[in-house]
Structure formats: C-alpha cells, structure tokens
Amino acid sequence: MKVYRIGLIGAGWIAESKHIPSIGRMPNAVVAAICDIKPEKAHNLIKMYNLENVDVYSDYKEMLKDESLDIIHVLTPNPLHCEMTVNALKAGKHVLVEKPMACTKADCDLMIQTAKEMNKKLTVGFNWRYRPEAQYVKRMCESGELGEIYYAKAHSVRYRSVPYWGELITGNNGGGILIDGAPHSLDLVLWCINNYEPLSVKAHTYDKMKGRPEGNMWPAWPEEEFKVEDSGFALITMKNGMTIILEAAWLMNMLAIDNTATIVGTNAGIDMQGPHKVRVNGVKCGKPYVLEPDLMEQLPPIPLVVREPDPGLREEIEWLNCIENDTEPYVKPEQAAVVTQIIEGIYESARTGVEVFFD
Ligand SMILES: NC(=O)c1ccc[n+]([C@@H]2O[C@H](COP(=O)([O-])OP(=O)(O)OC[C@H]3O[C@@H](n4cnc5c(N)ncnc54)[C@H](O)[C@@H]3O)[C@@H](O)[C@H]2O)c1
C-alpha cells in the first residue's frame, strides 16, 4: 500500500483541529513535514499529537524541494493561497487548499490552469459538504422531489463568535466574515442545486457591531484591530432566474444556525437545522407536513470508516481516494472558483453600491 507523505503549510487552528487529526486516522497517509513562519507552532503540534519523523520548515519553498512529499495542504491566510498552491503544483505535488480557494476568480483560474498543466490533483477544504445534513439535502435536490428549485438561502450567521486569532479580523485575510464564513454556506447552496452560473449580485456590508465584544464566545478583540466587515448580505441572481440570499455575520442580534442552507422548490422545501438535522416541508394528501428524518441512517457508505460522521475525516478519505484512483476530487476546484467569483462580486457591489454582473 502506498503511504502518501503530506506536507502542511500553516500550523494554525485548522491544521490542529482538522488536518492533523484526520491524517492521523488514515492508514495510507502521514504528516511528513510542517512549515510555518513561526516554526515553534509546528513544534507545538508535533508534540501535541506525538508525531514522529516530521521535518519542520519556516520557508515553504524550501519544503517544496523535498521530492519525497506527494501532497501539500495549504492552511495559511487566504491571500497566500494562490501563490502557495501554484508553487506546490509546479513542484509536482497534489494540493488541498483550505477554503476559500483564493481571494479572486483570476487567482482561482491560475490555480486550476497550473493543476492541469502539471497533471496534479487540486481540491478545496469545503468540509461542510460531508456533514450528514448536507449530504441529505444534496440527495433530496438530486432526486427531483423538491420540484423546480427557484429560491435558496445561504446562512453563515453566528450570534457572538468573532475569531480573535491570526489575521481573521485584521484586514490581512482578504476581508471579513464574507470571505471567512460565507464561502461555506454559499458552497453548500451551489453544490446542492448544482448551479454554477451566477448572473449578478447586489450586496451590502456592515461594521455596526465590532465595538461590542460583550458576550463573545472567544476572548474579546482589540477594537482598533478589527478592520473588516462584521456582517454582509447579498442578493444573488442565477442565469436561470433563481434567487439566492446570502446572510453572513460574525456577531449579530439574530438567532440563526451557522453554515446551513435552505432550498425551496415547487413541491417541497428543505432546511439544514444544524448537526445531523434537516426539516422537510410541503403538502401531501391535502395537508401541510413537516418531516425530520433520522440522518444517522442516511450516510452513504465510505470505505474504511462506514457511517463516520466526522466531516474532516471524510474529506481526507475522499481526497486520498481521488489521488489513489485518479478520479475527480469531491470538491472540484472549478466549483470553488465560482464561490470566490461571487464573494469577489459581493465585495465589489458593496464598495460601489451597484449590482455587479458576471461575464
Ligand atoms: N474548512 C474550515 O472549516 C476552516 C476553518 C477554519 C479556517 N479555515 C481556513 O484555513 C486557513 C487558515 O485558517 P486558521 O484559522 O488555521 O488560521 P491561523 O491564523 O490559526 O493559522 C494560519 C497559520 O499560517 C501561518 N502562516 C502565515 N503566513 C505564512 C507563510 N508565509 N508561510 C508559512 N506559514 C504561514 C501562521 O503563522 C499561522 O500559524 C484559512 O484559509 C481559513 O479560511 C478553514
């Protein structure tokens, strides 16, 4: 059995909470190298997870020279995604880059083009797709049971969850909540409805709440460091006439469920209701109904870990399978590029005050 040697660029929160634990459960992969401009963060993770034989770098280009590495995971602030991914692909590695794929559609196109030229796999860390509720909604949409789908809502609203760490609020991450949380729910909607043809977007962003750290679930932030929007709202029109509303906030006085999707068709509608929960509504035999199916029975079997609900692990399994079997990645980079295109359009519309039309 081939054991894939993976190098991580970025030893922050997502490396610690998703990538290292998931790779650690794979029989056919190891973390072989970690790079961070603060190498002590890499050493901390090695100690935390008792990793062995891991090379530590502070310059990712040095790490890419290691020919024994098969795969690179790019886990750094968003503005670095494109350059690091392109260089890793050019060094002959397969690349999983964290979401959002990049900050601009042009950068995404360059990444996709480079992957094609180098004949390497490229995917994006949209792990919310692997959640049981997302899998169920996707299959409902594919089954045709909803009828004609003409409206959807992408919810990325948190009540009081401003992340204080790294570059998330400093302006060095390509934006605020719209480039941090919103890509997840927008990806869920586009993937469920399988429609990647946006026509236009009209959007507004706000920073009304950033002076109000009371009640935040993580430590308070220095107000002067909060340089990006704390909420944003968009009306997205698709070429087929369908409407998508996007709501995104790190803190807002609205009780909502983070990173979920609502999909509405002529026959029925379906909402994600948080972990392992969906609600289907419609009318049958003349009576309105609301159903809440048992999603733990609905997971499609995946080799190695059947009915395993951990989305990070499922992401890693799909990713290694795609490389091993030379198949298309579960999260196709062309799909993730449309998410970035819409987010880029949202920022442009909010800045200019006009509706932005896509080519
Ligand atoms: N899929 C998800 O659910 C999810 C969740 C959180 C974050 N993310 C994504 O993961 C990425 C990282 O987020 P995070 O929360 O881990 O941030 P973080 O700030 O905790 O970690 C980023 C790390 O990158 C390092 N870094 C910065 N510049 C570097 C460089 N030039 N070379 C090497 N290392 C460098 C930093 O020192 C830091 O340790 C972002 O793109 C974010 O959107 C995805």
GROMACS .gro file of C-alpha atoms and ligand atoms in nm:
model
  403
    1MET     CA    1   0.000   0.000   0.000
    2LYS     CA    2   0.132   0.339  -0.097
    3VAL     CA    3   0.161   0.571   0.204
    4TYR     CA    4   0.124   0.933   0.096
    5ARG     CA    5   0.363   1.183   0.253
    6ILE     CA    6   0.184   1.509   0.326
    7GLY     CA    7   0.341   1.850   0.394
    8LEU     CA    8   0.135   2.117   0.573
    9ILE     CA    9   0.190   2.488   0.513
   10GLY     CA   10   0.046   2.673   0.813
   11ALA     CA   11   0.042   2.530   1.167
   12GLY     CA   12  -0.260   2.723   1.295
   13TRP     CA   13  -0.610   2.639   1.406
   14ILE     CA   14  -0.728   2.438   1.107
   15ALA     CA   15  -0.406   2.232   1.097
   16GLU     CA   16  -0.454   2.150   1.464
   17SER     CA   17  -0.829   2.087   1.462
   18LYS     CA   18  -0.888   1.916   1.127
   19HIS     CA   19  -0.588   1.818   0.915
   20ILE     CA   20  -0.352   1.656   1.164
   21PRO     CA   21  -0.621   1.452   1.345
   22SER     CA   22  -0.775   1.340   1.014
   23ILE     CA   23  -0.446   1.241   0.851
   24GLY     CA   24  -0.357   1.062   1.175
   25ARG     CA   25  -0.653   0.828   1.126
   26MET     CA   26  -0.562   0.737   0.768
   27PRO     CA   27  -0.371   0.411   0.714
   28ASN     CA   28  -0.227   0.539   0.386
   29ALA     CA   29  -0.100   0.887   0.479
   30VAL     CA   30   0.139   1.057   0.720
   31VAL     CA   31   0.223   1.416   0.808
   32ALA     CA   32   0.585   1.423   0.691
   33ALA     CA   33   0.658   1.799   0.708
   34ILE     CA   34   0.511   2.115   0.860
   35CYS     CA   35   0.600   2.470   0.763
   36ASP     CA   36   0.511   2.787   0.950
   37ILE     CA   37   0.675   3.128   0.961
   38LYS     CA   38   0.658   3.069   1.335
   39PRO     CA   39   0.824   2.725   1.346
   40GLU     CA   40   0.751   2.693   1.717
   41LYS     CA   41   0.385   2.644   1.618
   42ALA     CA   42   0.488   2.341   1.408
   43HIS     CA   43   0.691   2.202   1.700
   44ASN     CA   44   0.392   2.250   1.932
   45LEU     CA   45   0.167   2.046   1.701
   46ILE     CA   46   0.428   1.771   1.671
   47LYS     CA   47   0.438   1.749   2.049
   48MET     CA   48   0.060   1.775   2.090
   49TYR     CA   49  -0.004   1.484   1.850
   50ASN     CA   50   0.313   1.281   1.926
   51LEU     CA   51   0.413   1.294   1.559
   52GLU     CA   52   0.736   1.124   1.454
   53ASN     CA   53   0.984   1.192   1.173
   54VAL     CA   54   0.832   1.528   1.076
   55ASP     CA   55   1.059   1.789   0.914
   56VAL     CA   56   0.994   2.148   1.022
   57TYR     CA   57   1.042   2.447   0.791
   58SER     CA   58   0.991   2.822   0.817
   59ASP     CA   59   1.012   2.878   0.437
   60TYR     CA   60   0.755   2.682   0.238
   61LYS     CA   61   0.964   2.699  -0.079
   62GLU     CA   62   1.236   2.501   0.099
   63MET     CA   63   0.977   2.242   0.198
   64LEU     CA   64   0.860   2.209  -0.163
   65LYS     CA   65   1.212   2.099  -0.262
   66ASP     CA   66   1.158   1.772  -0.071
   67GLU     CA   67   1.085   1.527  -0.352
   68SER     CA   68   0.954   1.266  -0.109
   69LEU     CA   69   0.643   1.479  -0.038
   70ASP     CA   70   0.343   1.374  -0.251
   71ILE     CA   71   0.078   1.615  -0.124
   72ILE     CA   72   0.068   1.968   0.018
   73HIS     CA   73  -0.214   2.111   0.230
   74VAL     CA   74  -0.221   2.493   0.215
   75LEU     CA   75  -0.354   2.614   0.554
   76THR     CA   76  -0.248   2.977   0.562
   77PRO     CA   77  -0.434   3.313   0.547
   78ASN     CA   78  -0.642   3.347   0.231
   79PRO     CA   79  -0.426   3.597   0.035
   80LEU     CA   80  -0.141   3.338   0.039
   81HIS     CA   81  -0.349   3.051  -0.105
   82CYS     CA   82  -0.289   3.120  -0.474
   83GLU     CA   83   0.088   3.168  -0.467
   84MET     CA   84   0.149   2.871  -0.237
   85THR     CA   85  -0.082   2.641  -0.432
   86VAL     CA   86   0.066   2.734  -0.769
   87ASN     CA   87   0.422   2.681  -0.643
   88ALA     CA   88   0.331   2.349  -0.482
   89LEU     CA   89   0.167   2.227  -0.805
   90LYS     CA   90   0.470   2.340  -1.004
   91ALA     CA   91   0.688   2.140  -0.763
   92GLY     CA   92   0.488   1.832  -0.868
   93LYS     CA   93   0.263   1.798  -0.561
   94HIS     CA   94  -0.111   1.738  -0.535
   95VAL     CA   95  -0.272   2.023  -0.337
   96LEU     CA   96  -0.561   2.056  -0.094
   97VAL     CA   97  -0.605   2.427  -0.025
   98GLU     CA   98  -0.828   2.549   0.256
   99LYS     CA   99  -1.140   2.749   0.181
  100PRO     CA  100  -1.187   2.998   0.029
  101MET     CA  101  -0.986   2.875  -0.269
  102ALA     CA  102  -0.839   3.225  -0.317
  103CYS     CA  103  -0.945   3.590  -0.295
  104THR     CA  104  -1.011   3.646  -0.667
  105LYS     CA  105  -1.154   3.445  -0.955
  106ALA     CA  106  -0.840   3.526  -1.158
  107ASP     CA  107  -0.625   3.361  -0.890
  108CYS     CA  108  -0.855   3.055  -0.889
  109ASP     CA  109  -0.825   3.028  -1.267
  110LEU     CA  110  -0.445   3.035  -1.241
  111MET     CA  111  -0.452   2.759  -0.980
  112ILE     CA  112  -0.680   2.543  -1.197
  113GLN     CA  113  -0.470   2.606  -1.507
  114THR     CA  114  -0.150   2.512  -1.322
  115ALA     CA  115  -0.304   2.190  -1.189
  116LYS     CA  116  -0.400   2.095  -1.544
  117GLU     CA  117  -0.057   2.177  -1.685
  118MET     CA  118   0.117   1.979  -1.411
  119ASN     CA  119  -0.139   1.695  -1.425
  120LYS     CA  120  -0.186   1.714  -1.047
  121LYS     CA  121  -0.499   1.699  -0.832
  122LEU     CA  122  -0.634   2.016  -0.672
  123THR     CA  123  -0.919   2.041  -0.422
  124VAL     CA  124  -1.056   2.286  -0.164
  125GLY     CA  125  -1.141   2.230   0.205
  126PHE     CA  126  -1.519   2.271   0.188
  127ASN     CA  127  -1.565   2.008   0.458
  128TRP     CA  128  -1.921   2.115   0.547
  129ARG     CA  129  -2.035   1.917   0.242
  130TYR     CA  130  -1.958   1.595   0.426
  131ARG     CA  131  -2.193   1.665   0.713
  132PRO     CA  132  -2.491   1.428   0.722
  133GLU     CA  133  -2.744   1.710   0.684
  134ALA     CA  134  -2.565   1.847   0.377
  135GLN     CA  135  -2.543   1.501   0.220
  136TYR     CA  136  -2.916   1.453   0.275
  137VAL     CA  137  -3.014   1.789   0.126
  138LYS     CA  138  -2.791   1.723  -0.175
  139ARG     CA  139  -2.964   1.391  -0.238
  140MET     CA  140  -3.309   1.548  -0.198
  141CYS     CA  141  -3.217   1.808  -0.461
  142GLU     CA  142  -3.082   1.541  -0.696
  143SER     CA  143  -3.389   1.320  -0.652
  144GLY     CA  144  -3.617   1.584  -0.803
  145GLU     CA  145  -3.854   1.555  -0.505
  146LEU     CA  146  -3.837   1.927  -0.437
  147GLY     CA  147  -3.977   2.007  -0.782
  148GLU     CA  148  -3.847   2.317  -0.959
  149ILE     CA  149  -3.595   2.486  -0.730
  150TYR     CA  150  -3.626   2.865  -0.757
  151TYR     CA  151  -3.507   3.003  -0.422
  152ALA     CA  152  -3.230   2.925  -0.172
  153LYS     CA  153  -3.070   3.085   0.130
  154ALA     CA  154  -2.708   3.054   0.240
  155HIS     CA  155  -2.683   3.116   0.615
  156SER     CA  156  -2.346   3.195   0.773
  157VAL     CA  157  -2.471   3.386   1.074
  158ARG     CA  158  -2.311   3.346   1.412
  159TYR     CA  159  -2.462   3.508   1.716
  160ARG     CA  160  -2.146   3.610   1.906
  161SER     CA  161  -1.842   3.438   1.752
  162VAL     CA  162  -1.580   3.685   1.639
  163PRO     CA  163  -1.250   3.498   1.594
  164TYR     CA  164  -0.975   3.692   1.766
  165TRP     CA  165  -0.674   3.494   1.640
  166GLY     CA  166  -0.446   3.515   1.336
  167GLU     CA  167  -0.539   3.754   1.058
  168LEU     CA  168  -0.913   3.696   1.056
  169ILE     CA  169  -1.016   4.048   1.162
  170THR     CA  170  -0.701   4.245   1.079
  171GLY     CA  171  -0.763   4.308   0.710
  172ASN     CA  172  -0.485   4.067   0.607
  173ASN     CA  173  -0.721   3.780   0.526
  174GLY     CA  174  -0.884   3.926   0.212
  175GLY     CA  175  -1.190   4.059   0.401
  176GLY     CA  176  -1.409   3.973   0.699
  177ILE     CA  177  -1.695   3.731   0.755
  178LEU     CA  178  -1.782   3.731   0.385
  179ILE     CA  179  -1.455   3.566   0.292
  180ASP     CA  180  -1.429   3.362   0.612
  181GLY     CA  181  -1.767   3.205   0.696
  182ALA     CA  182  -1.981   3.286   0.392
  183PRO     CA  183  -1.790   3.064   0.142
  184HIS     CA  184  -1.904   2.754   0.335
  185SER     CA  185  -2.279   2.820   0.313
  186LEU     CA  186  -2.257   2.954  -0.042
  187ASP     CA  187  -2.068   2.640  -0.144
  188LEU     CA  188  -2.339   2.427   0.020
  189VAL     CA  189  -2.615   2.601  -0.177
  190LEU     CA  190  -2.439   2.591  -0.517
  191TRP     CA  191  -2.338   2.229  -0.469
  192CYS     CA  192  -2.686   2.119  -0.359
  193ILE     CA  193  -2.860   2.287  -0.651
  194ASN     CA  194  -2.570   2.205  -0.888
  195ASN     CA  195  -2.586   2.551  -1.044
  196TYR     CA  196  -2.259   2.735  -1.104
  197GLU     CA  197  -2.390   3.008  -1.334
  198PRO     CA  198  -2.435   3.335  -1.143
  199LEU     CA  199  -2.575   3.629  -1.337
  200SER     CA  200  -2.539   3.915  -1.087
  201VAL     CA  201  -2.505   4.017  -0.725
  202LYS     CA  202  -2.613   4.318  -0.518
  203ALA     CA  203  -2.470   4.337  -0.168
  204HIS     CA  204  -2.412   4.545   0.144
  205THR     CA  205  -2.156   4.506   0.419
  206TYR     CA  206  -2.167   4.646   0.774
  207ASP     CA  207  -1.939   4.701   1.069
  208LYS     CA  208  -2.205   4.806   1.315
  209MET     CA  209  -2.115   4.561   1.592
  210LYS     CA  210  -1.740   4.549   1.607
  211GLY     CA  211  -1.726   4.780   1.907
  212ARG     CA  212  -1.938   4.538   2.110
  213PRO     CA  213  -1.725   4.247   2.229
  214GLU     CA  214  -1.950   4.171   2.528
  215GLY     CA  215  -2.069   3.812   2.520
  216ASN     CA  216  -1.825   3.690   2.253
  217MET     CA  217  -1.770   3.314   2.282
  218TRP     CA  218  -1.393   3.370   2.249
  219PRO     CA  219  -1.180   3.637   2.419
  220ALA     CA  220  -1.255   3.998   2.326
  221TRP     CA  221  -1.064   4.161   2.041
  222PRO     CA  222  -0.878   4.492   2.046
  223GLU     CA  223  -1.127   4.720   1.869
  224GLU     CA  224  -0.860   4.902   1.670
  225GLU     CA  225  -0.751   4.570   1.515
  226PHE     CA  226  -1.098   4.495   1.376
  227LYS     CA  227  -1.062   4.640   1.027
  228VAL     CA  228  -1.312   4.437   0.821
  229GLU     CA  229  -1.689   4.394   0.789
  230ASP     CA  230  -1.866   4.211   1.072
  231SER     CA  231  -2.170   4.128   0.857
  232GLY     CA  232  -2.280   4.125   0.495
  233PHE     CA  233  -2.592   4.044   0.295
  234ALA     CA  234  -2.629   3.967  -0.073
  235LEU     CA  235  -2.895   3.907  -0.333
  236ILE     CA  236  -2.754   3.670  -0.594
  237THR     CA  237  -2.940   3.608  -0.919
  238MET     CA  238  -2.855   3.299  -1.121
  239LYS     CA  239  -2.868   3.285  -1.502
  240ASN     CA  240  -3.170   3.050  -1.486
  241GLY     CA  241  -3.365   3.314  -1.290
  242MET     CA  242  -3.321   3.153  -0.950
  243THR     CA  243  -3.264   3.377  -0.641
  244ILE     CA  244  -3.014   3.311  -0.361
  245ILE     CA  245  -2.998   3.524  -0.046
  246LEU     CA  246  -2.673   3.515   0.149
  247GLU     CA  247  -2.662   3.626   0.514
  248ALA     CA  248  -2.327   3.636   0.692
  249ALA     CA  249  -2.226   3.772   1.031
  250TRP     CA  250  -1.969   3.709   1.300
  251LEU     CA  251  -2.193   3.880   1.552
  252MET     CA  252  -2.547   3.993   1.506
  253ASN     CA  253  -2.864   4.013   1.712
  254MET     CA  254  -3.027   3.730   1.521
  255LEU     CA  255  -3.068   3.372   1.636
  256ALA     CA  256  -2.961   3.165   1.338
  257ILE     CA  257  -2.778   2.845   1.253
  258ASP     CA  258  -2.428   2.886   1.115
  259ASN     CA  259  -2.325   2.741   0.777
  260THR     CA  260  -2.653   2.596   0.669
  261ALA     CA  261  -2.865   2.611   0.355
  262THR     CA  262  -3.235   2.637   0.280
  263ILE     CA  263  -3.353   2.511  -0.059
  264VAL     CA  264  -3.703   2.579  -0.184
  265GLY     CA  265  -3.878   2.404  -0.472
  266THR     CA  266  -4.232   2.393  -0.610
  267ASN     CA  267  -4.306   2.053  -0.449
  268ALA     CA  268  -4.122   2.085  -0.117
  269GLY     CA  269  -3.862   2.281   0.076
  270ILE     CA  270  -3.575   2.166   0.296
  271ASP     CA  271  -3.369   2.337   0.569
  272MET     CA  272  -3.048   2.227   0.732
  273GLN     CA  273  -3.110   2.262   1.106
  274GLY     CA  274  -2.761   2.215   1.246
  275PRO     CA  275  -2.567   1.895   1.313
  276HIS     CA  276  -2.749   1.588   1.176
  277LYS     CA  277  -3.081   1.769   1.143
  278VAL     CA  278  -3.296   1.868   0.847
  279ARG     CA  279  -3.659   1.973   0.815
  280VAL     CA  280  -3.858   1.895   0.502
  281ASN     CA  281  -4.189   2.070   0.438
  282GLY     CA  282  -4.464   2.051   0.178
  283VAL     CA  283  -4.819   1.933   0.131
  284LYS     CA  284  -4.933   1.569   0.099
  285CYS     CA  285  -5.292   1.442   0.065
  286GLY     CA  286  -5.413   1.797   0.110
  287LYS     CA  287  -5.230   1.852   0.439
  288PRO     CA  288  -4.916   2.055   0.509
  289TYR     CA  289  -4.641   1.840   0.662
  290VAL     CA  290  -4.305   1.889   0.832
  291LEU     CA  291  -4.068   1.590   0.848
  292GLU     CA  292  -3.744   1.549   1.041
  293PRO     CA  293  -3.575   1.233   0.906
  294ASP     CA  294  -3.318   1.037   1.109
  295LEU     CA  295  -2.998   1.136   0.930
  296MET     CA  296  -2.768   0.896   1.107
  297GLU     CA  297  -2.925   0.625   0.891
  298GLN     CA  298  -2.861   0.826   0.574
  299LEU     CA  299  -2.483   0.839   0.538
  300PRO     CA  300  -2.359   0.678   0.220
  301PRO     CA  301  -2.103   0.405   0.295
  302ILE     CA  302  -1.744   0.513   0.256
  303PRO     CA  303  -1.459   0.259   0.255
  304LEU     CA  304  -1.255   0.237   0.575
  305VAL     CA  305  -1.497   0.412   0.809
  306VAL     CA  306  -1.860   0.332   0.736
  307ARG     CA  307  -2.115   0.586   0.866
  308GLU     CA  308  -1.837   0.801   1.013
  309PRO     CA  309  -1.987   1.145   1.068
  310ASP     CA  310  -1.661   1.343   1.111
  311PRO     CA  311  -1.653   1.577   0.808
  312GLY     CA  312  -1.277   1.637   0.830
  313LEU     CA  313  -1.208   1.265   0.816
  314ARG     CA  314  -1.450   1.214   0.529
  315GLU     CA  315  -1.275   1.496   0.342
  316GLU     CA  316  -0.937   1.326   0.389
  317ILE     CA  317  -1.073   0.986   0.279
  318GLU     CA  318  -1.225   1.131  -0.039
  319TRP     CA  319  -0.910   1.331  -0.113
  320LEU     CA  320  -0.673   1.034  -0.084
  321ASN     CA  321  -0.912   0.813  -0.281
  322CYS     CA  322  -0.918   1.065  -0.564
  323ILE     CA  323  -0.538   1.063  -0.582
  324GLU     CA  324  -0.507   0.685  -0.544
  325ASN     CA  325  -0.775   0.609  -0.805
  326ASP     CA  326  -0.702   0.904  -1.035
  327THR     CA  327  -1.061   1.030  -1.017
  328GLU     CA  328  -1.207   1.380  -0.994
  329PRO     CA  329  -1.195   1.540  -0.648
  330TYR     CA  330  -1.520   1.551  -0.448
  331VAL     CA  331  -1.482   1.931  -0.423
  332LYS     CA  332  -1.392   2.036  -0.776
  333PRO     CA  333  -1.176   2.348  -0.799
  334GLU     CA  334  -1.399   2.486  -1.076
  335GLN     CA  335  -1.691   2.482  -0.827
  336ALA     CA  336  -1.487   2.653  -0.554
  337ALA     CA  337  -1.377   2.916  -0.807
  338VAL     CA  338  -1.742   3.020  -0.859
  339VAL     CA  339  -1.782   3.064  -0.483
  340THR     CA  340  -1.484   3.301  -0.490
  341GLN     CA  341  -1.621   3.478  -0.801
  342ILE     CA  342  -1.946   3.555  -0.618
  343ILE     CA  343  -1.770   3.668  -0.298
  344GLU     CA  344  -1.547   3.894  -0.507
  345GLY     CA  345  -1.861   4.034  -0.673
  346ILE     CA  346  -2.022   4.088  -0.331
  347TYR     CA  347  -1.729   4.299  -0.215
  348GLU     CA  348  -1.732   4.498  -0.540
  349SER     CA  349  -2.107   4.561  -0.516
  350ALA     CA  350  -2.080   4.668  -0.150
  351ARG     CA  351  -1.793   4.903  -0.239
  352THR     CA  352  -1.952   5.060  -0.549
  353GLY     CA  353  -2.317   5.047  -0.442
  354VAL     CA  354  -2.428   4.893  -0.772
  355GLU     CA  355  -2.530   4.548  -0.891
  356VAL     CA  356  -2.234   4.354  -1.031
  357PHE     CA  357  -2.291   4.141  -1.341
  358PHE     CA  358  -2.071   3.840  -1.416
  359ASP     CA  359  -1.945   3.762  -1.768
  360LIG     N1  360  -1.256   2.434   0.647
  360LIG     C1  361  -1.286   2.501   0.756
  360LIG     O1  362  -1.389   2.478   0.819
  360LIG     C2  363  -1.193   2.609   0.803
  360LIG     C3  364  -1.198   2.652   0.938
  360LIG     C4  365  -1.104   2.747   0.980
  360LIG     C5  366  -1.013   2.800   0.891
  360LIG     N2  367  -1.012   2.758   0.761
  360LIG     C6  368  -0.918   2.818   0.664
  360LIG     O2  369  -0.785   2.776   0.697
  360LIG     C7  370  -0.692   2.880   0.667
  360LIG     C8  371  -0.612   2.910   0.794
  360LIG     O3  372  -0.701   2.948   0.897
  360LIG     P1  373  -0.663   2.925   1.053
  360LIG     O4  374  -0.787   2.953   1.129
  360LIG     O5  375  -0.592   2.797   1.070
  360LIG     O6  376  -0.563   3.047   1.073
  360LIG     P2  377  -0.441   3.057   1.176
  360LIG     O7  378  -0.405   3.202   1.182
  360LIG     O8  379  -0.474   2.987   1.304
  360LIG     O9  380  -0.324   2.974   1.104
  360LIG     C9  381  -0.256   3.019   0.990
  360LIG    C10  382  -0.110   2.984   1.008
  360LIG    O10  383  -0.039   3.019   0.886
  360LIG    C11  384   0.089   3.066   0.926
  360LIG     N3  385   0.148   3.145   0.818
  360LIG    C12  386   0.121   3.273   0.782
  360LIG     N4  387   0.198   3.310   0.678
  360LIG    C13  388   0.274   3.202   0.647
  360LIG    C14  389   0.376   3.179   0.549
  360LIG     N5  390   0.413   3.273   0.461
  360LIG     N6  391   0.436   3.057   0.547
  360LIG    C15  392   0.402   2.960   0.638
  360LIG     N7  393   0.306   2.978   0.732
  360LIG    C16  394   0.244   3.098   0.737
  360LIG    C17  395   0.061   3.147   1.051
  360LIG    O11  396   0.178   3.169   1.129
  360LIG    C18  397  -0.042   3.059   1.122
  360LIG    O12  398   0.019   2.968   1.210
  360LIG    C19  399  -0.777   2.999   0.617
  360LIG    O13  400  -0.778   2.997   0.478
  360LIG    C20  401  -0.916   2.968   0.670
  360LIG    O14  402  -1.018   3.024   0.588
  360LIG    C21  403  -1.098   2.662   0.717
   0.00000   0.00000   0.00000
